[in-house]
Amino acid sequence: MTLGDLTSALSREMPEVLRWGGALARRIRGFNISLPGKTSGSHLTDALTLADISVQELLVGALRDRDTVFREARIEAEEENGDLHLFADDAPWTIALDPIDGTRQYRDQTGDGYAVMLSLRTRDTLHYSLVYLPEMGPAGTWVEAIEQTIRCGPDDPLQPARDVLDAITPVDPATRPDSPRIYLIGFQEHDSARAEDVTATGLEGVAPDDMPGSIYHSWPTAASAAR
């Protein structure tokens, strides 16, 4: 298996699965779905809902069943459920999943910027990213990045998900220059202070509280964001 094989399989098989996961999250959001169980100390990352568990089960199951190349990669999942043990323990490629990015906003119903996210990386770089925002726009919004090609646009549930993505005009780098914004997370109560340190260098540090939904939704430069 090559990196190209894995990237091609993800881009072919997973868009419709993320759309299904987004539909599930959108449907159950109106119920009492908050769950206990995460205790990292961060009010942003410790939010956990039934949707996180349910959508991850769907994503992991699809990766398990849809193409055998997926099981040759490592898998890093935000939650602990699903057949994670069926994937490689040691591999040069890692498939990362975040079933609900922006869980706190999703749970508290304070905005519609949450997303279902999947990415493929090696130790050195990110090679593929697929993001579906179920409630951004009339029918949801896509962000897909394959190497230097980035697509960002509305979903159309009357068309196959892959066809919708293929029809979106890629972002023209000439009209979208590099952003000075650097997203800071993982410093717990010091996130804001670390963001200020970055800003002091001449860049623009951004703390998690300034981006309450998915990081792909919260800024105009979302399509070039990297976690």
Short mmCIF file of C-alpha atoms in Angstrom, two decimals:
data_model
loop_
_atom_site.label_atom_id
_atom_site.label_comp_id
_atom_site.label_asym_id
_atom_site.label_seq_id
_atom_site.Cartn_x
_atom_site.Cartn_y
_atom_site.Cartn_z
CA MET A 1 0.00 0.00 0.00
CA THR A 2 1.18 3.50 -0.84
CA LEU A 3 0.20 6.87 0.54
CA GLY A 4 -1.61 7.53 -2.73
CA ASP A 5 -3.66 4.35 -2.33
CA LEU A 6 -4.77 5.42 1.13
CA THR A 7 -5.55 9.01 0.16
CA SER A 8 -7.54 7.91 -2.88
CA ALA A 9 -9.55 5.41 -0.85
CA LEU A 10 -10.39 7.97 1.84
CA SER A 11 -11.48 10.58 -0.68
CA ARG A 12 -13.59 7.99 -2.53
CA GLU A 13 -15.22 6.16 0.38
CA MET A 14 -15.59 8.59 3.25
CA PRO A 15 -17.46 11.73 2.07
CA GLU A 16 -20.85 10.04 2.17
CA VAL A 17 -20.01 8.54 5.57
CA LEU A 18 -19.23 11.97 7.04
CA ARG A 19 -22.51 13.20 5.57
CA TRP A 20 -24.36 10.35 7.34
CA GLY A 21 -22.55 11.16 10.57
CA GLY A 22 -23.50 14.81 10.25
CA ALA A 23 -27.14 13.91 9.68
CA LEU A 24 -27.10 11.74 12.81
CA ALA A 25 -25.55 14.53 14.88
CA ARG A 26 -28.05 17.06 13.58
CA ARG A 27 -31.00 14.78 14.36
CA ILE A 28 -30.15 13.89 17.96
CA ARG A 29 -28.92 17.35 18.97
CA GLY A 30 -32.30 18.34 20.38
CA PHE A 31 -32.29 15.62 23.04
CA ASN A 32 -30.56 15.48 26.44
CA ILE A 33 -27.36 13.94 25.12
CA SER A 34 -24.62 15.12 27.47
CA LEU A 35 -22.47 12.33 28.94
CA PRO A 36 -19.85 12.19 31.73
CA GLY A 37 -16.46 10.58 31.29
CA LYS A 38 -13.75 13.01 30.10
CA THR A 39 -11.52 14.64 32.71
CA SER A 40 -8.53 16.30 31.05
CA GLY A 41 -9.27 19.54 32.87
CA SER A 42 -10.23 21.55 29.79
CA HIS A 43 -13.82 22.75 29.62
CA LEU A 44 -13.49 22.75 25.83
CA THR A 45 -12.21 19.23 25.27
CA ASP A 46 -13.99 17.48 28.14
CA ALA A 47 -17.46 18.04 26.67
CA LEU A 48 -18.87 14.65 25.64
CA THR A 49 -22.22 13.78 24.09
CA LEU A 50 -24.07 10.79 22.72
CA ALA A 51 -23.34 12.19 19.26
CA ASP A 52 -19.56 11.93 19.80
CA ILE A 53 -19.95 8.23 20.63
CA SER A 54 -22.52 7.47 17.92
CA VAL A 55 -20.80 9.29 15.07
CA GLN A 56 -17.43 7.77 15.94
CA GLU A 57 -18.97 4.28 15.90
CA LEU A 58 -20.23 5.00 12.38
CA LEU A 59 -16.88 6.37 11.15
CA VAL A 60 -14.80 3.55 12.61
CA GLY A 61 -17.21 0.94 11.27
CA ALA A 62 -16.98 2.41 7.78
CA LEU A 63 -13.19 2.48 7.90
CA ARG A 64 -13.20 -1.14 9.07
CA ASP A 65 -15.51 -2.37 6.30
CA ARG A 66 -15.14 -0.17 3.23
CA ASP A 67 -11.56 -0.86 2.14
CA THR A 68 -8.94 -3.15 3.65
CA VAL A 69 -6.22 -0.51 3.13
CA PHE A 70 -7.71 1.51 5.99
CA ARG A 71 -6.84 -1.23 8.49
CA GLU A 72 -3.19 -0.98 7.47
CA ALA A 73 -3.06 2.51 8.99
CA ARG A 74 -2.98 3.57 12.61
CA ILE A 75 -6.13 5.22 13.88
CA GLU A 76 -6.32 8.07 16.37
CA ALA A 77 -9.87 8.70 17.51
CA GLU A 78 -11.17 11.41 19.79
CA GLU A 79 -13.23 8.89 21.77
CA GLU A 80 -12.50 5.31 22.83
CA ASN A 81 -15.35 3.36 21.22
CA GLY A 82 -15.46 1.37 18.00
CA ASP A 83 -13.29 -1.48 16.72
CA LEU A 84 -10.08 0.50 17.11
CA HIS A 85 -8.13 -2.68 17.90
CA LEU A 86 -8.60 -3.92 14.32
CA PHE A 87 -6.33 -1.21 12.92
CA ALA A 88 -2.53 -1.22 12.80
CA ASP A 89 -0.62 -0.60 16.03
CA ASP A 90 2.42 0.69 14.17
CA ALA A 91 2.28 2.23 10.69
CA PRO A 92 3.69 5.28 8.90
CA TRP A 93 0.18 6.62 8.26
CA THR A 94 -2.37 7.74 10.84
CA ILE A 95 -6.08 8.31 10.25
CA ALA A 96 -7.36 10.81 12.82
CA LEU A 97 -11.05 11.19 13.68
CA ASP A 98 -12.96 13.86 15.55
CA PRO A 99 -16.64 12.87 15.41
CA ILE A 100 -17.83 16.22 16.76
CA ASP A 101 -15.30 19.05 16.63
CA GLY A 102 -16.81 21.85 18.68
CA THR A 103 -18.64 19.54 21.11
CA ARG A 104 -19.22 22.21 23.72
CA GLN A 105 -21.00 24.50 21.26
CA TYR A 106 -22.89 21.50 19.87
CA ARG A 107 -24.00 20.33 23.33
CA ASP A 108 -24.94 23.78 24.64
CA GLN A 109 -26.67 24.72 21.36
CA THR A 110 -24.87 28.07 21.30
CA GLY A 111 -24.02 27.91 17.60
CA ASP A 112 -23.92 25.74 14.50
CA GLY A 113 -20.18 25.68 13.84
CA TYR A 114 -19.51 22.08 14.88
CA ALA A 115 -18.04 19.61 12.38
CA VAL A 116 -17.35 15.94 11.66
CA MET A 117 -13.65 15.61 10.82
CA LEU A 118 -11.25 13.05 9.34
CA SER A 119 -7.61 13.48 8.40
CA LEU A 120 -4.62 11.46 7.23
CA ARG A 121 -1.12 12.32 8.36
CA THR A 122 2.38 11.01 8.63
CA ARG A 123 4.79 12.04 11.36
CA ASP A 124 5.88 15.04 9.29
CA THR A 125 2.79 16.45 7.63
CA LEU A 126 -0.93 16.35 6.93
CA HIS A 127 -1.81 14.68 3.61
CA TYR A 128 -5.62 14.65 3.54
CA SER A 129 -8.38 16.38 5.47
CA LEU A 130 -12.15 16.05 5.12
CA VAL A 131 -14.53 18.19 7.17
CA TYR A 132 -18.33 18.29 7.11
CA LEU A 133 -20.25 21.02 8.95
CA PRO A 134 -23.85 19.71 9.08
CA GLU A 135 -25.57 22.96 10.07
CA MET A 136 -23.44 25.55 8.29
CA GLY A 137 -25.60 26.76 5.42
CA PRO A 138 -28.94 25.38 4.20
CA ALA A 139 -27.67 21.81 3.70
CA GLY A 140 -24.23 21.71 5.30
CA THR A 141 -20.76 22.74 4.14
CA TRP A 142 -17.65 20.83 3.03
CA VAL A 143 -13.94 21.46 3.43
CA GLU A 144 -11.56 19.02 1.71
CA ALA A 145 -7.80 19.35 1.39
CA ILE A 146 -5.67 16.96 -0.66
CA GLU A 147 -2.04 18.07 -0.68
CA GLN A 148 -2.20 21.59 -2.19
CA THR A 149 -5.80 21.38 -3.43
CA ILE A 150 -8.45 22.83 -1.09
CA ARG A 151 -12.18 22.84 -1.72
CA CYS A 152 -14.71 24.64 0.46
CA GLY A 153 -18.38 24.91 -0.45
CA PRO A 154 -22.00 23.98 0.20
CA ASP A 155 -23.38 20.45 0.25
CA ASP A 156 -26.24 19.28 -1.96
CA PRO A 157 -27.97 16.23 -0.43
CA LEU A 158 -29.62 15.44 -3.77
CA GLN A 159 -26.20 14.54 -5.22
CA PRO A 160 -23.64 11.92 -4.15
CA ALA A 161 -21.24 13.49 -1.68
CA ARG A 162 -18.16 12.78 -3.81
CA ASP A 163 -19.80 14.39 -6.83
CA VAL A 164 -20.62 17.50 -4.78
CA LEU A 165 -17.01 17.84 -3.70
CA ASP A 166 -15.69 17.32 -7.23
CA ALA A 167 -17.96 20.11 -8.47
CA ILE A 168 -16.61 22.67 -5.97
CA THR A 169 -14.00 24.96 -7.52
CA PRO A 170 -10.69 24.64 -5.63
CA VAL A 171 -9.45 27.63 -3.68
CA ASP A 172 -7.07 29.78 -5.74
CA PRO A 173 -3.94 30.33 -3.61
CA ALA A 174 -3.32 33.63 -5.39
CA THR A 175 -6.52 35.06 -3.91
CA ARG A 176 -6.06 33.50 -0.47
CA PRO A 177 -2.66 34.39 0.98
CA ASP A 178 -1.15 32.68 4.00
CA SER A 179 -2.78 33.68 7.28
CA PRO A 180 -0.76 34.96 10.27
CA ARG A 181 -3.23 33.29 12.65
CA ILE A 182 -1.91 30.51 14.87
CA TYR A 183 -4.39 28.41 16.85
CA LEU A 184 -3.25 27.58 20.40
CA ILE A 185 -4.75 24.71 22.39
CA GLY A 186 -3.53 22.26 25.01
CA PHE A 187 -2.11 24.74 27.50
CA GLN A 188 -5.25 24.40 29.66
CA GLU A 189 -5.84 27.63 31.63
CA HIS A 190 -2.81 29.20 29.92
CA ASP A 191 -4.22 29.04 26.36
CA SER A 192 -5.03 32.77 26.28
CA ALA A 193 -1.62 33.74 27.65
CA ARG A 194 0.17 31.60 25.08
CA ALA A 195 -1.94 33.16 22.32
CA GLU A 196 -0.84 36.59 23.53
CA ASP A 197 2.80 35.43 23.42
CA VAL A 198 2.36 34.43 19.78
CA THR A 199 0.72 37.76 18.96
CA ALA A 200 3.69 39.55 20.53
CA THR A 201 5.94 37.98 17.86
CA GLY A 202 4.03 39.75 15.09
CA LEU A 203 1.72 36.87 14.25
CA GLU A 204 -1.85 36.51 15.59
CA GLY A 205 -2.37 34.01 18.37
CA VAL A 206 -5.90 32.64 18.68
CA ALA A 207 -7.16 30.98 21.87
CA PRO A 208 -9.85 28.26 21.86
CA ASP A 209 -12.42 30.48 23.59
CA ASP A 210 -12.24 32.77 20.55
CA MET A 211 -13.22 29.86 18.28
CA PRO A 212 -16.15 28.14 20.01
CA GLY A 213 -17.11 25.85 17.12
CA SER A 214 -14.97 23.81 14.77
CA ILE A 215 -11.74 25.57 13.87
CA TYR A 216 -12.70 25.15 10.21
CA HIS A 217 -15.80 27.28 10.76
CA SER A 218 -14.64 30.04 13.06
CA TRP A 219 -12.47 32.20 10.78
CA PRO A 220 -12.62 33.35 7.14
CA THR A 221 -9.31 31.57 6.61
CA ALA A 222 -10.86 28.29 7.67
CA ALA A 223 -10.00 26.35 4.54
CA SER A 224 -6.29 26.74 5.27
CA ALA A 225 -6.53 25.95 8.98
CA ALA A 226 -4.51 23.07 10.35
CA ARG A 227 -4.83 21.57 13.76
#
